[in-house]
mmCIF file of C-alpha atoms and ligand atoms in Angstrom:
data_model
loop_
_atom_site.group_PDB
_atom_site.id
_atom_site.type_symbol
_atom_site.label_atom_id
_atom_site.label_comp_id
_atom_site.label_asym_id
_atom_site.label_seq_id
_atom_site.Cartn_x
_atom_site.Cartn_y
_atom_site.Cartn_z
ATOM 1 C CA MET A 1 0.000 0.000 0.000
ATOM 2 C CA LEU A 2 2.780 2.359 0.958
ATOM 3 C CA PRO A 3 3.910 3.498 -2.525
ATOM 4 C CA HIS A 4 0.330 4.362 -3.547
ATOM 5 C CA ILE A 5 -1.346 5.706 -0.457
ATOM 6 C CA GLU A 6 -0.477 9.422 -0.705
ATOM 7 C CA GLN A 7 -1.697 9.624 -4.312
ATOM 8 C CA ASP A 8 -4.796 7.536 -3.544
ATOM 9 C CA GLU A 9 -5.603 9.896 -0.657
ATOM 10 C CA ARG A 10 -5.426 12.827 -3.070
ATOM 11 C CA ASP A 11 -7.579 10.974 -5.636
ATOM 12 C CA GLU A 12 -10.003 9.721 -2.934
ATOM 13 C CA ARG A 13 -9.482 6.281 -4.462
ATOM 14 C CA PHE A 14 -10.521 3.178 -2.536
ATOM 15 C CA ARG A 15 -9.207 -0.095 -3.908
ATOM 16 C CA PRO A 16 -11.544 -2.999 -3.065
ATOM 17 C CA GLU A 17 -8.904 -5.387 -4.411
ATOM 18 C CA TRP A 18 -6.737 -4.465 -1.418
ATOM 19 C CA ILE A 19 -9.435 -5.805 0.896
ATOM 20 C CA ARG A 20 -9.351 -9.051 -1.094
ATOM 21 C CA ALA A 21 -5.545 -9.063 -0.771
ATOM 22 C CA LEU A 22 -5.779 -8.447 2.982
ATOM 23 C CA GLY A 23 -8.258 -11.336 3.053
ATOM 24 C CA GLU A 24 -5.724 -13.600 1.344
ATOM 25 C CA LEU A 25 -3.277 -12.665 4.108
ATOM 26 C CA GLY A 26 -5.904 -13.749 6.647
ATOM 27 C CA LEU A 27 -6.465 -10.242 8.010
ATOM 28 C CA THR A 28 -10.152 -9.652 7.239
ATOM 29 C CA GLY A 29 -11.641 -12.173 9.656
ATOM 30 C CA ILE A 30 -9.150 -12.360 12.505
ATOM 31 C CA PRO A 31 -11.636 -12.704 15.417
ATOM 32 C CA VAL A 32 -14.048 -14.992 13.554
ATOM 33 C CA VAL A 33 -14.060 -18.745 14.159
ATOM 34 C CA GLU A 34 -12.360 -20.942 11.539
ATOM 35 C CA GLU A 35 -15.653 -22.719 10.843
ATOM 36 C CA TYR A 36 -16.809 -19.548 9.046
ATOM 37 C CA GLY A 37 -13.533 -18.694 7.329
ATOM 38 C CA GLY A 38 -11.976 -16.613 10.092
ATOM 39 C CA ALA A 39 -8.563 -16.928 11.682
ATOM 40 C CA GLY A 40 -10.052 -18.049 15.010
ATOM 41 C CA LEU A 41 -7.897 -15.552 16.926
ATOM 42 C CA GLY A 42 -8.794 -12.797 19.361
ATOM 43 C CA TYR A 43 -8.940 -9.021 19.637
ATOM 44 C CA GLN A 44 -5.340 -8.860 20.807
ATOM 45 C CA GLU A 45 -4.189 -10.226 17.446
ATOM 46 C CA TYR A 46 -6.803 -8.119 15.642
ATOM 47 C CA ALA A 47 -5.486 -4.996 17.400
ATOM 48 C CA VAL A 48 -1.912 -5.734 16.322
ATOM 49 C CA ALA A 49 -2.986 -6.184 12.682
ATOM 50 C CA LEU A 50 -5.048 -2.979 12.699
ATOM 51 C CA GLU A 51 -2.175 -1.049 14.250
ATOM 52 C CA GLU A 52 0.136 -2.197 11.455
ATOM 53 C CA VAL A 53 -2.334 -1.305 8.699
ATOM 54 C CA ALA A 54 -2.991 2.100 10.295
ATOM 55 C CA ARG A 55 0.751 2.869 10.244
ATOM 56 C CA VAL A 56 0.319 3.042 6.469
ATOM 57 C CA SER A 57 -3.301 4.116 6.135
ATOM 58 C CA ALA A 58 -5.916 4.885 8.757
ATOM 59 C CA GLY A 59 -8.493 4.699 5.956
ATOM 60 C CA TYR A 60 -7.781 1.022 5.307
ATOM 61 C CA ALA A 61 -7.588 0.250 9.022
ATOM 62 C CA ILE A 62 -11.073 1.733 9.383
ATOM 63 C CA SER A 63 -12.197 -0.213 6.331
ATOM 64 C CA LEU A 64 -10.926 -3.462 7.873
ATOM 65 C CA ALA A 65 -12.584 -2.665 11.192
ATOM 66 C CA VAL A 66 -15.883 -1.828 9.502
ATOM 67 C CA THR A 67 -15.912 -4.948 7.325
ATOM 68 C CA GLY A 68 -15.452 -6.785 10.633
ATOM 69 C CA LEU A 69 -18.581 -5.330 12.261
ATOM 70 C CA PRO A 70 -21.175 -7.421 10.323
ATOM 71 C CA GLN A 71 -19.070 -10.512 11.035
ATOM 72 C CA VAL A 72 -19.010 -9.794 14.751
ATOM 73 C CA ILE A 73 -22.754 -9.068 14.799
ATOM 74 C CA LEU A 74 -23.770 -12.105 12.762
ATOM 75 C CA SER A 75 -21.457 -14.373 14.777
ATOM 76 C CA GLN A 76 -23.306 -13.361 17.935
ATOM 77 C CA PHE A 77 -26.863 -12.620 16.810
ATOM 78 C CA GLY A 78 -27.240 -14.162 13.323
ATOM 79 C CA SER A 79 -29.316 -17.217 12.379
ATOM 80 C CA PRO A 80 -27.402 -20.285 11.113
ATOM 81 C CA LYS A 81 -28.505 -19.375 7.558
ATOM 82 C CA GLN A 82 -27.300 -15.754 7.897
ATOM 83 C CA LYS A 83 -23.972 -16.913 9.288
ATOM 84 C CA GLU A 84 -23.522 -19.427 6.498
ATOM 85 C CA LYS A 85 -24.328 -16.928 3.786
ATOM 86 C CA TRP A 86 -22.383 -13.894 4.926
ATOM 87 C CA ILE A 87 -19.647 -14.513 7.469
ATOM 88 C CA ARG A 88 -17.364 -16.617 5.260
ATOM 89 C CA PRO A 89 -17.188 -14.225 2.258
ATOM 90 C CA LEU A 90 -16.612 -11.291 4.630
ATOM 91 C CA ALA A 91 -14.027 -13.124 6.726
ATOM 92 C CA GLU A 92 -12.151 -14.194 3.597
ATOM 93 C CA GLY A 93 -12.184 -10.675 2.131
ATOM 94 C CA ARG A 94 -14.290 -11.775 -0.862
ATOM 95 C CA ALA A 95 -17.092 -9.449 0.254
ATOM 96 C CA ILE A 96 -17.014 -6.037 1.911
ATOM 97 C CA GLY A 97 -19.221 -5.239 4.873
ATOM 98 C CA ALA A 98 -20.608 -2.043 6.378
ATOM 99 C CA PHE A 99 -22.604 -0.868 9.388
ATOM 100 C CA SER A 100 -25.312 1.787 9.333
ATOM 101 C CA LEU A 101 -26.670 3.247 12.550
ATOM 102 C CA SER A 102 -26.324 7.041 12.284
ATOM 103 C CA GLU A 103 -28.720 9.461 10.649
ATOM 104 C CA ALA A 104 -28.697 13.219 10.118
ATOM 105 C CA GLY A 105 -30.666 13.710 13.346
ATOM 106 C CA SER A 106 -29.259 10.805 15.370
ATOM 107 C CA GLY A 107 -25.513 10.580 15.901
ATOM 108 C CA SER A 108 -24.572 10.452 19.583
ATOM 109 C CA ASP A 109 -28.260 9.963 20.433
ATOM 110 C CA ALA A 110 -28.376 6.771 18.414
ATOM 111 C CA ALA A 111 -31.664 5.575 19.937
ATOM 112 C CA SER A 112 -33.549 8.459 18.297
ATOM 113 C CA LEU A 113 -33.096 7.134 14.750
ATOM 114 C CA ARG A 114 -36.102 7.610 12.432
ATOM 115 C CA THR A 115 -35.631 5.230 9.495
ATOM 116 C CA THR A 116 -38.611 2.870 9.620
ATOM 117 C CA ALA A 117 -38.992 -0.822 8.863
ATOM 118 C CA ARG A 118 -42.656 -1.755 8.429
ATOM 119 C CA ARG A 119 -43.662 -5.407 8.410
ATOM 120 C CA ASP A 120 -45.575 -6.399 5.276
ATOM 121 C CA GLY A 121 -46.312 -10.135 5.172
ATOM 122 C CA GLU A 122 -43.047 -11.969 4.646
ATOM 123 C CA PHE A 123 -41.155 -8.702 4.108
ATOM 124 C CA TYR A 124 -40.003 -5.585 5.916
ATOM 125 C CA VAL A 125 -40.223 -2.298 4.012
ATOM 126 C CA LEU A 126 -37.477 0.180 4.921
ATOM 127 C CA GLN A 127 -37.861 3.926 4.460
ATOM 128 C CA GLY A 128 -35.395 6.624 5.468
ATOM 129 C CA THR A 129 -31.937 8.091 4.959
ATOM 130 C CA LYS A 130 -28.813 6.894 6.744
ATOM 131 C CA HIS A 131 -25.651 8.947 7.181
ATOM 132 C CA TRP A 132 -21.909 8.462 7.684
ATOM 133 C CA VAL A 133 -21.765 4.918 6.328
ATOM 134 C CA THR A 134 -18.131 3.931 5.811
ATOM 135 C CA GLN A 135 -17.678 2.186 2.438
ATOM 136 C CA GLY A 136 -21.446 2.190 1.858
ATOM 137 C CA ASP A 137 -20.646 2.462 -1.864
ATOM 138 C CA PHE A 138 -18.397 -0.622 -1.985
ATOM 139 C CA ALA A 139 -20.173 -2.795 0.561
ATOM 140 C CA ASP A 140 -21.785 -6.041 -0.561
ATOM 141 C CA VAL A 141 -23.691 -6.260 2.705
ATOM 142 C CA ILE A 142 -24.695 -3.549 5.157
ATOM 143 C CA LEU A 143 -26.212 -4.084 8.593
ATOM 144 C CA VAL A 144 -28.829 -1.356 8.946
ATOM 145 C CA MET A 145 -30.637 -0.282 12.101
ATOM 146 C CA ALA A 146 -34.252 0.826 11.591
ATOM 147 C CA ARG A 147 -37.323 1.426 13.706
ATOM 148 C CA THR A 148 -39.872 -1.377 13.897
ATOM 149 C CA GLY A 149 -41.585 -0.212 17.086
ATOM 150 C CA ALA A 150 -42.102 2.696 19.442
ATOM 151 C CA ALA A 151 -39.691 5.596 20.043
ATOM 152 C CA GLY A 152 -36.490 4.853 21.962
ATOM 153 C CA PRO A 153 -33.985 1.993 22.023
ATOM 154 C CA LYS A 154 -36.539 -0.819 22.397
ATOM 155 C CA GLY A 155 -38.167 0.002 19.041
ATOM 156 C CA ILE A 156 -35.045 -0.610 16.926
ATOM 157 C CA SER A 157 -34.193 -3.693 14.857
ATOM 158 C CA THR A 158 -31.204 -4.703 12.718
ATOM 159 C CA PHE A 159 -31.490 -5.827 9.089
ATOM 160 C CA ILE A 160 -29.206 -7.287 6.451
ATOM 161 C CA LEU A 161 -29.248 -5.071 3.358
ATOM 162 C CA GLU A 162 -27.583 -6.485 0.275
ATOM 163 C CA LYS A 163 -26.028 -4.417 -2.497
ATOM 164 C CA GLY A 164 -28.376 -3.997 -5.463
ATOM 165 C CA THR A 165 -31.635 -4.345 -3.489
ATOM 166 C CA PRO A 166 -34.298 -2.286 -5.349
ATOM 167 C CA GLY A 167 -35.028 1.046 -3.659
ATOM 168 C CA PHE A 168 -31.542 1.271 -2.136
ATOM 169 C CA GLN A 169 -29.566 4.168 -3.593
ATOM 170 C CA LEU A 170 -26.358 5.921 -2.695
ATOM 171 C CA GLY A 171 -26.710 9.541 -1.650
ATOM 172 C CA LYS A 172 -23.904 12.073 -1.329
ATOM 173 C CA ARG A 173 -20.310 11.204 -0.511
ATOM 174 C CA GLU A 174 -18.939 13.368 2.296
ATOM 175 C CA LYS A 175 -16.041 15.724 1.544
ATOM 176 C CA LYS A 176 -13.821 15.158 4.562
ATOM 177 C CA MET A 177 -10.683 16.480 6.250
ATOM 178 C CA GLY A 178 -8.818 13.173 5.890
ATOM 179 C CA CYS A 179 -9.090 9.399 5.415
ATOM 180 C CA HIS A 180 -10.106 10.120 1.826
ATOM 181 C CA VAL A 181 -9.579 6.554 0.610
ATOM 182 C CA SER A 182 -12.341 5.502 2.970
ATOM 183 C CA HIS A 183 -15.603 6.776 1.487
ATOM 184 C CA THR A 184 -18.297 8.035 3.848
ATOM 185 C CA MET A 185 -21.705 7.666 2.280
ATOM 186 C CA GLU A 186 -25.297 8.670 2.649
ATOM 187 C CA LEU A 187 -27.725 5.803 1.937
ATOM 188 C CA VAL A 188 -31.227 6.467 0.686
ATOM 189 C CA LEU A 189 -33.739 3.716 1.469
ATOM 190 C CA ASP A 190 -36.912 4.255 -0.524
ATOM 191 C CA ASP A 191 -39.404 1.424 0.019
ATOM 192 C CA VAL A 192 -36.652 -1.176 0.238
ATOM 193 C CA ARG A 193 -38.309 -4.598 0.596
ATOM 194 C CA LEU A 194 -36.256 -7.037 2.578
ATOM 195 C CA PRO A 195 -37.270 -10.649 3.217
ATOM 196 C CA ALA A 196 -38.268 -11.120 6.861
ATOM 197 C CA GLU A 197 -35.378 -13.589 7.191
ATOM 198 C CA ASN A 198 -33.014 -10.583 6.857
ATOM 199 C CA LEU A 199 -33.964 -9.475 10.372
ATOM 200 C CA VAL A 200 -30.974 -10.080 12.667
ATOM 201 C CA GLY A 201 -31.911 -11.396 16.105
ATOM 202 C CA ALA A 202 -35.366 -10.493 17.383
ATOM 203 C CA GLU A 203 -37.471 -7.441 16.614
ATOM 204 C CA GLY A 204 -36.591 -4.693 19.108
ATOM 205 C CA GLU A 205 -33.112 -6.111 19.721
ATOM 206 C CA GLY A 206 -31.400 -3.796 17.234
ATOM 207 C CA PHE A 207 -30.085 -1.220 19.691
ATOM 208 C CA LYS A 208 -28.480 -3.912 21.823
ATOM 209 C CA VAL A 209 -26.963 -5.409 18.653
ATOM 210 C CA ALA A 210 -25.539 -2.014 17.676
ATOM 211 C CA MET A 211 -24.176 -1.247 21.150
ATOM 212 C CA THR A 212 -22.571 -4.686 21.446
ATOM 213 C CA ALA A 213 -20.871 -4.218 18.067
ATOM 214 C CA LEU A 214 -19.698 -0.719 18.982
ATOM 215 C CA ASP A 215 -18.167 -1.998 22.226
ATOM 216 C CA SER A 216 -15.775 -4.239 20.316
ATOM 217 C CA GLY A 217 -15.493 -1.719 17.480
ATOM 218 C CA ARG A 218 -14.063 0.781 19.955
ATOM 219 C CA ILE A 219 -11.076 -1.506 20.522
ATOM 220 C CA THR A 220 -10.413 -1.528 16.779
ATOM 221 C CA ILE A 221 -10.503 2.263 16.524
ATOM 222 C CA ALA A 222 -8.150 2.536 19.487
ATOM 223 C CA ALA A 223 -5.795 0.090 17.743
ATOM 224 C CA ALA A 224 -5.846 2.243 14.606
ATOM 225 C CA ALA A 225 -4.906 5.231 16.794
ATOM 226 C CA LEU A 226 -1.828 3.301 17.976
ATOM 227 C CA GLY A 227 -0.764 2.758 14.361
ATOM 228 C CA ILE A 228 -1.112 6.360 13.206
ATOM 229 C CA SER A 229 0.692 7.732 16.242
ATOM 230 C CA ARG A 230 3.496 5.202 15.968
ATOM 231 C CA ALA A 231 4.021 6.223 12.342
ATOM 232 C CA ALA A 232 4.065 9.885 13.404
ATOM 233 C CA MET A 233 6.585 9.189 16.179
ATOM 234 C CA ASP A 234 8.884 7.334 13.769
ATOM 235 C CA VAL A 235 8.965 10.313 11.411
ATOM 236 C CA ALA A 236 9.466 12.793 14.280
ATOM 237 C CA ILE A 237 12.327 10.782 15.832
ATOM 238 C CA HIS A 238 14.056 10.400 12.473
ATOM 239 C CA HIS A 239 13.713 14.128 11.823
ATOM 240 C CA ALA A 240 15.032 15.017 15.281
ATOM 241 C CA GLN A 241 18.112 12.887 14.561
ATOM 242 C CA GLN A 242 18.760 14.340 11.082
ATOM 243 C CA ARG A 243 17.782 17.993 11.248
ATOM 244 C CA VAL A 244 20.665 20.191 12.379
ATOM 245 C CA GLN A 245 20.086 23.692 13.777
ATOM 246 C CA PHE A 246 22.407 25.795 15.941
ATOM 247 C CA GLY A 247 25.150 23.283 15.124
ATOM 248 C CA LYS A 248 23.535 20.087 16.424
ATOM 249 C CA PRO A 249 20.652 17.686 15.707
ATOM 250 C CA ILE A 250 17.464 19.282 17.076
ATOM 251 C CA GLY A 251 16.790 16.119 19.118
ATOM 252 C CA GLU A 252 19.669 17.188 21.365
ATOM 253 C CA PHE A 253 17.596 20.167 22.532
ATOM 254 C CA GLN A 254 15.443 19.236 25.498
ATOM 255 C CA GLY A 255 12.535 21.192 24.025
ATOM 256 C CA VAL A 256 12.403 18.536 21.307
ATOM 257 C CA SER A 257 13.562 15.444 23.201
ATOM 258 C CA PHE A 258 10.990 16.056 25.966
ATOM 259 C CA LEU A 259 8.264 16.233 23.321
ATOM 260 C CA LEU A 260 9.438 12.868 21.972
ATOM 261 C CA ALA A 261 9.628 11.415 25.484
ATOM 262 C CA ASP A 262 6.044 12.468 26.226
ATOM 263 C CA MET A 263 4.839 11.036 22.927
ATOM 264 C CA ALA A 264 6.454 7.653 23.589
ATOM 265 C CA THR A 265 5.197 7.487 27.182
ATOM 266 C CA GLN A 266 1.619 8.329 26.224
ATOM 267 C CA TRP A 267 1.775 5.847 23.366
ATOM 268 C CA GLU A 268 2.922 3.039 25.658
ATOM 269 C CA ALA A 269 0.139 3.792 28.148
ATOM 270 C CA ALA A 270 -2.425 3.725 25.334
ATOM 271 C CA ARG A 271 -1.071 0.408 24.067
ATOM 272 C CA LEU A 272 -1.514 -1.149 27.491
ATOM 273 C CA LEU A 273 -5.110 0.086 27.728
ATOM 274 C CA VAL A 274 -5.945 -1.230 24.247
ATOM 275 C CA HIS A 275 -4.509 -4.644 25.012
ATOM 276 C CA CYS A 276 -6.172 -4.730 28.431
ATOM 277 C CA ALA A 277 -9.600 -4.209 26.782
ATOM 278 C CA ALA A 278 -8.738 -6.757 24.071
ATOM 279 C CA GLN A 279 -7.627 -9.328 26.641
ATOM 280 C CA LEU A 280 -10.836 -8.950 28.670
ATOM 281 C CA HIS A 281 -12.819 -9.354 25.446
ATOM 282 C CA ASP A 282 -10.876 -12.490 24.517
ATOM 283 C CA GLN A 283 -11.405 -13.969 27.988
ATOM 284 C CA GLY A 284 -15.168 -13.473 27.663
ATOM 285 C CA LEU A 285 -15.207 -10.954 30.537
ATOM 286 C CA PRO A 286 -17.084 -7.603 30.564
ATOM 287 C CA PHE A 287 -15.023 -5.096 28.585
ATOM 288 C CA SER A 288 -17.303 -2.210 27.552
ATOM 289 C CA GLN A 289 -15.854 0.155 30.156
ATOM 290 C CA GLU A 290 -12.245 -0.682 29.225
ATOM 291 C CA ALA A 291 -13.037 -0.451 25.481
ATOM 292 C CA ALA A 292 -14.459 3.044 26.048
ATOM 293 C CA MET A 293 -11.358 4.009 28.086
ATOM 294 C CA ALA A 294 -9.014 2.600 25.427
ATOM 295 C CA LYS A 295 -10.849 4.417 22.637
ATOM 296 C CA LEU A 296 -10.910 7.690 24.581
ATOM 297 C CA PHE A 297 -7.290 7.591 25.702
ATOM 298 C CA ALA A 298 -5.694 6.160 22.550
ATOM 299 C CA THR A 299 -7.446 8.520 20.145
ATOM 300 C CA ASP A 300 -6.795 11.615 22.301
ATOM 301 C CA MET A 301 -3.185 10.432 22.536
ATOM 302 C CA ALA A 302 -3.002 10.057 18.735
ATOM 303 C CA MET A 303 -4.281 13.615 18.272
ATOM 304 C CA ARG A 304 -1.622 14.986 20.658
ATOM 305 C CA VAL A 305 1.194 12.856 19.257
ATOM 306 C CA THR A 306 0.464 13.642 15.611
ATOM 307 C CA THR A 307 0.116 17.361 16.395
ATOM 308 C CA ASP A 308 3.456 17.297 18.237
ATOM 309 C CA ALA A 309 5.046 15.370 15.363
ATOM 310 C CA VAL A 310 4.060 18.204 13.018
ATOM 311 C CA GLN A 311 5.629 20.597 15.536
ATOM 312 C CA VAL A 312 8.918 18.659 15.609
ATOM 313 C CA LEU A 313 9.119 18.888 11.817
ATOM 314 C CA GLY A 314 8.321 22.620 11.935
ATOM 315 C CA GLY A 315 7.486 24.170 8.564
ATOM 316 C CA SER A 316 8.183 20.855 6.807
ATOM 317 C CA GLY A 317 5.612 19.159 9.000
ATOM 318 C CA TYR A 318 2.912 21.427 7.669
ATOM 319 C CA THR A 319 3.660 20.494 4.044
ATOM 320 C CA GLN A 320 2.623 17.463 2.045
ATOM 321 C CA ASP A 321 6.303 16.564 1.523
ATOM 322 C CA PHE A 322 6.048 14.626 4.796
ATOM 323 C CA PRO A 323 3.201 12.368 5.942
ATOM 324 C CA VAL A 324 2.743 13.863 9.419
ATOM 325 C CA GLU A 325 0.103 16.401 8.352
ATOM 326 C CA ARG A 326 -1.904 13.444 6.963
ATOM 327 C CA TYR A 327 -1.505 11.534 10.226
ATOM 328 C CA MET A 328 -2.795 14.577 12.123
ATOM 329 C CA ARG A 329 -5.879 14.788 9.898
ATOM 330 C CA GLU A 330 -6.430 11.043 10.238
ATOM 331 C CA ALA A 331 -6.102 11.092 14.032
ATOM 332 C CA LYS A 332 -8.847 13.714 14.299
ATOM 333 C CA VAL A 333 -11.583 11.465 12.954
ATOM 334 C CA LEU A 334 -10.782 8.745 15.471
ATOM 335 C CA GLN A 335 -11.829 11.082 18.298
ATOM 336 C CA ILE A 336 -15.250 11.213 16.616
ATOM 337 C CA VAL A 337 -16.120 7.817 15.086
ATOM 338 C CA GLU A 338 -17.525 4.809 16.954
ATOM 339 C CA GLY A 339 -18.905 7.263 19.515
ATOM 340 C CA THR A 340 -17.306 10.659 20.173
ATOM 341 C CA ASN A 341 -14.850 10.856 23.038
ATOM 342 C CA GLN A 342 -17.491 12.781 24.974
ATOM 343 C CA ILE A 343 -19.775 9.736 24.596
ATOM 344 C CA GLN A 344 -16.947 7.486 25.830
ATOM 345 C CA ARG A 345 -16.679 9.644 28.977
ATOM 346 C CA LEU A 346 -20.438 9.411 29.387
ATOM 347 C CA ILE A 347 -20.297 5.598 29.186
ATOM 348 C CA ILE A 348 -17.392 5.392 31.642
ATOM 349 C CA GLY A 349 -19.031 7.822 34.090
ATOM 350 C CA LYS A 350 -22.365 5.992 33.948
ATOM 351 C CA ASN A 351 -20.683 2.624 34.586
ATOM 352 C CA LEU A 352 -18.792 4.047 37.579
ATOM 353 C CA LEU A 353 -21.917 5.467 39.146
ATOM 354 C CA GLU A 354 -23.877 2.253 38.559
ATOM 355 C CA GLN A 355 -21.151 0.247 40.336
ATOM 356 C CA LYS A 356 -21.133 2.531 43.366
ATOM 357 C CA ALA A 357 -24.944 2.674 43.708
HETATM 358 N N1 COS B 401 -24.190 -3.424 25.309
HETATM 359 C C1 COS B 401 -25.425 -3.994 25.396
HETATM 360 N N2 COS B 401 -26.527 -3.282 25.689
HETATM 361 C C2 COS B 401 -26.390 -1.953 25.890
HETATM 362 C C3 COS B 401 -25.142 -1.308 25.829
HETATM 363 C C4 COS B 401 -24.017 -2.099 25.525
HETATM 364 N N3 COS B 401 -22.802 -1.565 25.441
HETATM 365 N N4 COS B 401 -25.314 0.002 26.084
HETATM 366 C C5 COS B 401 -26.614 0.169 26.321
HETATM 367 N N5 COS B 401 -27.270 -1.011 26.198
HETATM 368 C C6 COS B 401 -28.683 -1.258 26.419
HETATM 369 C C7 COS B 401 -29.054 -0.834 27.847
HETATM 370 O O1 COS B 401 -28.800 -1.872 28.748
HETATM 371 C C8 COS B 401 -30.516 -0.505 27.709
HETATM 372 O O2 COS B 401 -31.295 -1.672 27.722
HETATM 373 P P1 COS B 401 -32.212 -2.020 29.017
HETATM 374 O O3 COS B 401 -33.175 -0.870 29.114
HETATM 375 O O4 COS B 401 -32.840 -3.311 28.651
HETATM 376 O O5 COS B 401 -31.275 -2.089 30.173
HETATM 377 C C9 COS B 401 -30.625 0.059 26.297
HETATM 378 O O6 COS B 401 -29.480 -0.436 25.577
HETATM 379 C C10 COS B 401 -30.612 1.567 26.277
HETATM 380 O O7 COS B 401 -29.447 2.003 26.933
HETATM 381 P P2 COS B 401 -29.240 3.519 27.382
HETATM 382 O O8 COS B 401 -30.454 3.965 28.154
HETATM 383 O O9 COS B 401 -27.909 3.634 28.006
HETATM 384 O O10 COS B 401 -29.289 4.254 25.958
HETATM 385 P P3 COS B 401 -29.077 5.777 25.581
HETATM 386 O O11 COS B 401 -30.100 6.155 24.577
HETATM 387 O O12 COS B 401 -28.932 6.619 26.824
HETATM 388 O O13 COS B 401 -27.682 5.750 24.786
HETATM 389 C C11 COS B 401 -25.302 5.801 24.472
HETATM 390 C C12 COS B 401 -26.498 5.320 25.317
HETATM 391 C C13 COS B 401 -25.133 7.319 24.505
HETATM 392 C C14 COS B 401 -24.105 5.129 25.089
HETATM 393 C C15 COS B 401 -25.495 5.343 23.012
HETATM 394 O O14 COS B 401 -26.527 6.035 22.369
HETATM 395 C C16 COS B 401 -24.226 5.496 22.189
HETATM 396 O O15 COS B 401 -23.319 4.652 22.248
HETATM 397 N N6 COS B 401 -24.165 6.564 21.372
HETATM 398 C C17 COS B 401 -23.048 6.729 20.455
HETATM 399 C C18 COS B 401 -23.397 6.055 19.178
HETATM 400 C C19 COS B 401 -22.171 5.783 18.381
HETATM 401 O O16 COS B 401 -21.179 5.282 18.863
HETATM 402 N N7 COS B 401 -22.284 6.110 17.113
HETATM 403 C C20 COS B 401 -21.232 5.871 16.190
HETATM 404 C C21 COS B 401 -21.717 4.839 15.276
HETATM 405 S S1 COS B 401 -20.583 4.439 14.075
HETATM 406 S S2 COS B 401 -21.759 4.674 12.488
#
């Protein structure tokens, strides 16, 4: 990926064949059981792989994480037929997956979504517009949350939407600050008829499905933050060794070396949090609190580290001759996706108060 990524970012070009290639390397279904084409490993291994991909491209790390979400959901909530049909092609990288919860009026307040799914005999008819769907244009299968019942979280259900279903159209593609290879799409659902067997889990279980997926998804976003910031640190350290001012490498000035020391220390702390959450997940223990902490800390760390890396490079850091300005733009989105860092604090605070009650 490395020789192409800067140009692809400028061209906003996503290459689906790279997902297939990552699949051939066994990286698209790491936490999925071997029975369905996965690697049968855990989130610790998944986190390492995502970190490595994010060192080159946060866009592809996000793409990998997002193609993992339908696999994780169907593994836990899918019927045997749904698992059979979809997990293997996704886990092997032969199909691309996506996840669609957000709408224009429901981002952080996910339970207020307004897209409807009306039962009509052996079908559900979906109507509404979804927002911020990563790779919605390339996805072969999208897990969509829609309202089947009353207002609030209990009225939401999850559906499998396949590419090419009549009534499903792509809306606008967002013009973003960074991660341009990863397309962020609006989906228009105009009387989309889905067979009732495309319902995932029970009616009214959709919010729980989404929240469960986001819990593990937060570990993947935190892992991507480790990758971007490690790449930024590598460039900053190299620059501090090479760049001579006032007769010596700038790394010999404490103003610079202390910046590097803080970056490395924060990075190491974030890595431990990410792997702590991943380990709890892999042991089958509760991990939502730790996943929220890892996502919050690692992505805030990545924002600080990439910003400081630009500072170490000075004027050069602000140009496109070096990748650190890209890393800084990529880090920013990680503080927002999979629940803003304010939402992570809300989740952590709520858990703490529930424990003490
Ligand atoms: N796992 C399983 N169930 C969960 C859960 C989780 N992590 N979090 C909440 N739930 C359940 C609750 O237990 C509750 O069910 P019961 O009433 O049966 O107990 C139900 O879901 C509603 O929970 P809550 O009242 O906490 O919902 P809120 O509407 O207050 O929303 C937040 C909670 C803010 C945490 C949620 O809306 C959220 O995560 N928002 C961010 C969304 C997001 O990350 N978007 C990015 C998507 S990427 S496209």
